[in-house]
């Protein structure tokens, strides 16, 4: 659609990168706002967000490389500019967050709750960048809302097919994550036990991603002989994790009777 904001010779400013940066900054602002409201240390939360963002970028690239190995050219410009696989970024970000939170003695579930709405909003904005670049495109379809890419730069950068009507899979996910952000932000202002917000995020976001994967084009290996991609299996695992956090017995945070 619009993969480059401007070009000077061989240099160009990618729309995807700009929107990902905007998504990060917007999500960070929301996260710090919620954290301070809940009595958390704003500086520690900001530092955590930076570490988590870096881990997310690395994790997304690593899982993308794992999926495309051995055909991928790791140090090519197309690989560096590609979006990566969101679940890979989320998993490494969660691991990084766990160790940072533990080291800095922040409350694990309350801190995770503060991040959940911002992550959803950042994801929604980032998916608009995917749409602009042409990556993560959907399968061919002939529905009234199908989108057709015609920009040769988008095809050269991401491989998206031109002049073929496709499911706007990026917009499906962007809209879903934007609605999820609104719901989680509202839910943060209501009484809730620690872990409920991040639990809701993991369950709802994973279900959405699981369903959207059926309309996305990708060449992932389908493991276990079942018609599910690796991304969908990861989504199932994350949804189960979220469901555990939402489970009522003792809420994991209640103190046992003396």
mmCIF file of C-alpha atoms in Angstrom, residues 104-243:
data_model
loop_
_atom_site.group_PDB
_atom_site.id
_atom_site.type_symbol
_atom_site.label_atom_id
_atom_site.label_comp_id
_atom_site.label_asym_id
_atom_site.label_seq_id
_atom_site.Cartn_x
_atom_site.Cartn_y
_atom_site.Cartn_z
ATOM 1 C CA UNK A 104 13.489 -5.212 40.926
ATOM 2 C CA UNK A 105 10.949 -6.682 43.367
ATOM 3 C CA UNK A 106 7.906 -5.383 41.481
ATOM 4 C CA UNK A 107 4.570 -7.154 42.003
ATOM 5 C CA UNK A 108 4.440 -9.617 39.109
ATOM 6 C CA UNK A 109 0.737 -9.743 38.333
ATOM 7 C CA UNK A 110 -0.013 -6.084 39.062
ATOM 8 C CA UNK A 111 2.861 -5.021 36.773
ATOM 9 C CA UNK A 112 1.690 -7.361 34.023
ATOM 10 C CA UNK A 113 -1.827 -5.946 34.370
ATOM 11 C CA UNK A 114 -0.478 -2.421 33.844
ATOM 12 C CA UNK A 115 1.200 -3.494 30.600
ATOM 13 C CA UNK A 116 -1.687 -5.394 29.022
ATOM 14 C CA UNK A 117 -3.741 -2.458 27.615
ATOM 15 C CA UNK A 118 -0.625 -0.719 26.266
ATOM 16 C CA UNK A 119 0.556 -3.901 24.549
ATOM 17 C CA UNK A 120 -2.831 -4.267 22.850
ATOM 18 C CA UNK A 121 -2.767 -0.646 21.659
ATOM 19 C CA UNK A 122 0.827 -0.885 20.440
ATOM 20 C CA UNK A 123 -0.036 -4.091 18.596
ATOM 21 C CA UNK A 124 -3.026 -2.419 16.934
ATOM 22 C CA UNK A 125 -0.870 0.448 15.641
ATOM 23 C CA UNK A 126 1.939 -1.893 14.612
ATOM 24 C CA UNK A 127 -0.435 -3.980 12.502
ATOM 25 C CA UNK A 128 -1.305 -0.830 10.552
ATOM 26 C CA UNK A 129 2.395 -0.703 9.731
ATOM 27 C CA UNK A 130 2.180 -4.294 8.492
ATOM 28 C CA UNK A 131 -0.708 -3.323 6.252
ATOM 29 C CA UNK A 132 1.183 -0.332 4.867
ATOM 30 C CA UNK A 133 4.245 -2.474 4.142
ATOM 31 C CA UNK A 134 2.275 -5.395 2.740
ATOM 32 C CA UNK A 135 3.651 -8.045 5.103
ATOM 33 C CA UNK A 136 1.530 -10.660 6.932
ATOM 34 C CA UNK A 137 -0.972 -10.583 4.070
ATOM 35 C CA UNK A 138 -4.127 -12.681 3.905
ATOM 36 C CA UNK A 139 -5.275 -15.419 1.583
ATOM 37 C CA UNK A 140 -6.918 -14.649 -1.734
ATOM 38 C CA UNK A 141 -10.581 -13.794 -1.361
ATOM 39 C CA UNK A 142 -13.335 -12.046 -3.321
ATOM 40 C CA UNK A 143 -15.323 -10.493 -0.498
ATOM 41 C CA UNK A 144 -16.475 -6.865 -0.755
ATOM 42 C CA UNK A 145 -13.793 -5.746 1.708
ATOM 43 C CA UNK A 146 -10.904 -7.559 0.017
ATOM 44 C CA UNK A 147 -7.778 -5.444 -0.531
ATOM 45 C CA UNK A 148 -5.509 -5.445 -3.579
ATOM 46 C CA UNK A 149 -1.858 -4.416 -3.363
ATOM 47 C CA UNK A 150 -0.504 -2.640 -6.429
ATOM 48 C CA UNK A 151 2.653 -0.937 -5.140
ATOM 49 C CA UNK A 152 5.774 -2.656 -6.584
ATOM 50 C CA UNK A 153 7.816 -1.478 -3.576
ATOM 51 C CA UNK A 154 5.552 -3.459 -1.242
ATOM 52 C CA UNK A 155 6.019 -6.609 -3.302
ATOM 53 C CA UNK A 156 9.795 -6.110 -3.495
ATOM 54 C CA UNK A 157 10.093 -5.618 0.269
ATOM 55 C CA UNK A 158 7.695 -8.263 1.564
ATOM 56 C CA UNK A 159 6.748 -10.524 -1.340
ATOM 57 C CA UNK A 160 3.053 -9.639 -1.166
ATOM 58 C CA UNK A 161 1.302 -10.613 -4.445
ATOM 59 C CA UNK A 162 0.158 -7.690 -6.569
ATOM 60 C CA UNK A 163 -3.207 -7.260 -8.285
ATOM 61 C CA UNK A 164 -4.759 -10.124 -6.294
ATOM 62 C CA UNK A 165 -7.700 -9.498 -3.917
ATOM 63 C CA UNK A 166 -6.688 -10.608 -0.421
ATOM 64 C CA UNK A 167 -8.145 -10.849 3.054
ATOM 65 C CA UNK A 168 -7.022 -7.694 4.960
ATOM 66 C CA UNK A 169 -5.688 -9.925 7.749
ATOM 67 C CA UNK A 170 -3.572 -7.082 9.133
ATOM 68 C CA UNK A 171 -6.645 -4.884 9.533
ATOM 69 C CA UNK A 172 -8.621 -7.725 11.135
ATOM 70 C CA UNK A 173 -5.980 -7.977 13.843
ATOM 71 C CA UNK A 174 -5.464 -4.231 14.181
ATOM 72 C CA UNK A 175 -9.175 -3.602 14.713
ATOM 73 C CA UNK A 176 -9.449 -6.522 17.152
ATOM 74 C CA UNK A 177 -6.500 -5.311 19.214
ATOM 75 C CA UNK A 178 -7.854 -1.740 19.260
ATOM 76 C CA UNK A 179 -11.175 -3.008 20.632
ATOM 77 C CA UNK A 180 -9.303 -5.186 23.118
ATOM 78 C CA UNK A 181 -7.326 -2.151 24.283
ATOM 79 C CA UNK A 182 -10.535 -0.199 24.902
ATOM 80 C CA UNK A 183 -12.010 -3.101 26.868
ATOM 81 C CA UNK A 184 -8.865 -3.700 28.969
ATOM 82 C CA UNK A 185 -8.407 0.013 29.688
ATOM 83 C CA UNK A 186 -12.008 0.178 30.904
ATOM 84 C CA UNK A 187 -11.523 -3.012 32.919
ATOM 85 C CA UNK A 188 -8.430 -1.569 34.618
ATOM 86 C CA UNK A 189 -10.650 1.105 36.140
ATOM 87 C CA UNK A 190 -12.963 -1.497 37.650
ATOM 88 C CA UNK A 191 -12.266 -3.644 40.724
ATOM 89 C CA UNK A 192 -10.185 -6.670 39.764
ATOM 90 C CA UNK A 193 -7.805 -9.165 41.308
ATOM 91 C CA UNK A 194 -4.106 -9.090 40.289
ATOM 92 C CA UNK A 195 -3.593 -11.039 37.093
ATOM 93 C CA UNK A 196 -7.085 -10.598 35.675
ATOM 94 C CA UNK A 197 -6.153 -7.937 33.106
ATOM 95 C CA UNK A 198 -3.150 -9.785 31.686
ATOM 96 C CA UNK A 199 -5.198 -12.988 31.804
ATOM 97 C CA UNK A 200 -7.965 -11.399 29.733
ATOM 98 C CA UNK A 201 -5.387 -10.060 27.298
ATOM 99 C CA UNK A 202 -3.746 -13.457 26.784
ATOM 100 C CA UNK A 203 -7.044 -15.291 26.331
ATOM 101 C CA UNK A 204 -8.790 -12.805 24.025
ATOM 102 C CA UNK A 205 -5.752 -11.843 21.948
ATOM 103 C CA UNK A 206 -4.777 -15.489 21.469
ATOM 104 C CA UNK A 207 -8.284 -16.506 20.379
ATOM 105 C CA UNK A 208 -8.344 -13.653 17.870
ATOM 106 C CA UNK A 209 -4.924 -14.587 16.482
ATOM 107 C CA UNK A 210 -5.898 -18.273 16.310
ATOM 108 C CA UNK A 211 -8.934 -17.446 14.172
ATOM 109 C CA UNK A 212 -7.194 -14.888 11.941
ATOM 110 C CA UNK A 213 -4.471 -17.417 11.123
ATOM 111 C CA UNK A 214 -7.021 -19.377 9.078
ATOM 112 C CA UNK A 215 -7.277 -16.390 6.709
ATOM 113 C CA UNK A 216 -3.565 -15.563 6.552
ATOM 114 C CA UNK A 217 -1.136 -16.722 3.913
ATOM 115 C CA UNK A 218 1.980 -18.332 5.307
ATOM 116 C CA UNK A 219 4.213 -21.295 4.653
ATOM 117 C CA UNK A 220 4.617 -22.555 8.191
ATOM 118 C CA UNK A 221 4.977 -26.293 8.705
ATOM 119 C CA UNK A 222 1.804 -27.841 10.123
ATOM 120 C CA UNK A 223 3.059 -30.012 13.040
ATOM 121 C CA UNK A 224 1.478 -33.132 14.548
ATOM 122 C CA UNK A 225 -0.324 -33.858 11.285
ATOM 123 C CA UNK A 226 -3.086 -31.415 12.210
ATOM 124 C CA UNK A 227 -4.345 -28.416 10.181
ATOM 125 C CA UNK A 228 -2.935 -25.880 12.648
ATOM 126 C CA UNK A 229 0.131 -23.690 12.234
ATOM 127 C CA UNK A 230 2.880 -23.327 14.816
ATOM 128 C CA UNK A 231 1.555 -19.832 15.510
ATOM 129 C CA UNK A 232 -1.832 -21.316 16.358
ATOM 130 C CA UNK A 233 -0.286 -23.818 18.759
ATOM 131 C CA UNK A 234 1.535 -20.961 20.464
ATOM 132 C CA UNK A 235 -1.775 -19.083 20.665
ATOM 133 C CA UNK A 236 -3.364 -22.101 22.344
ATOM 134 C CA UNK A 237 -0.560 -22.206 24.914
ATOM 135 C CA UNK A 238 -0.860 -18.486 25.669
ATOM 136 C CA UNK A 239 -4.656 -18.747 25.954
ATOM 137 C CA UNK A 240 -4.285 -21.578 28.476
ATOM 138 C CA UNK A 241 -1.831 -19.452 30.464
ATOM 139 C CA UNK A 242 -4.334 -16.615 30.500
ATOM 140 C CA UNK A 243 -7.115 -18.965 31.555
#
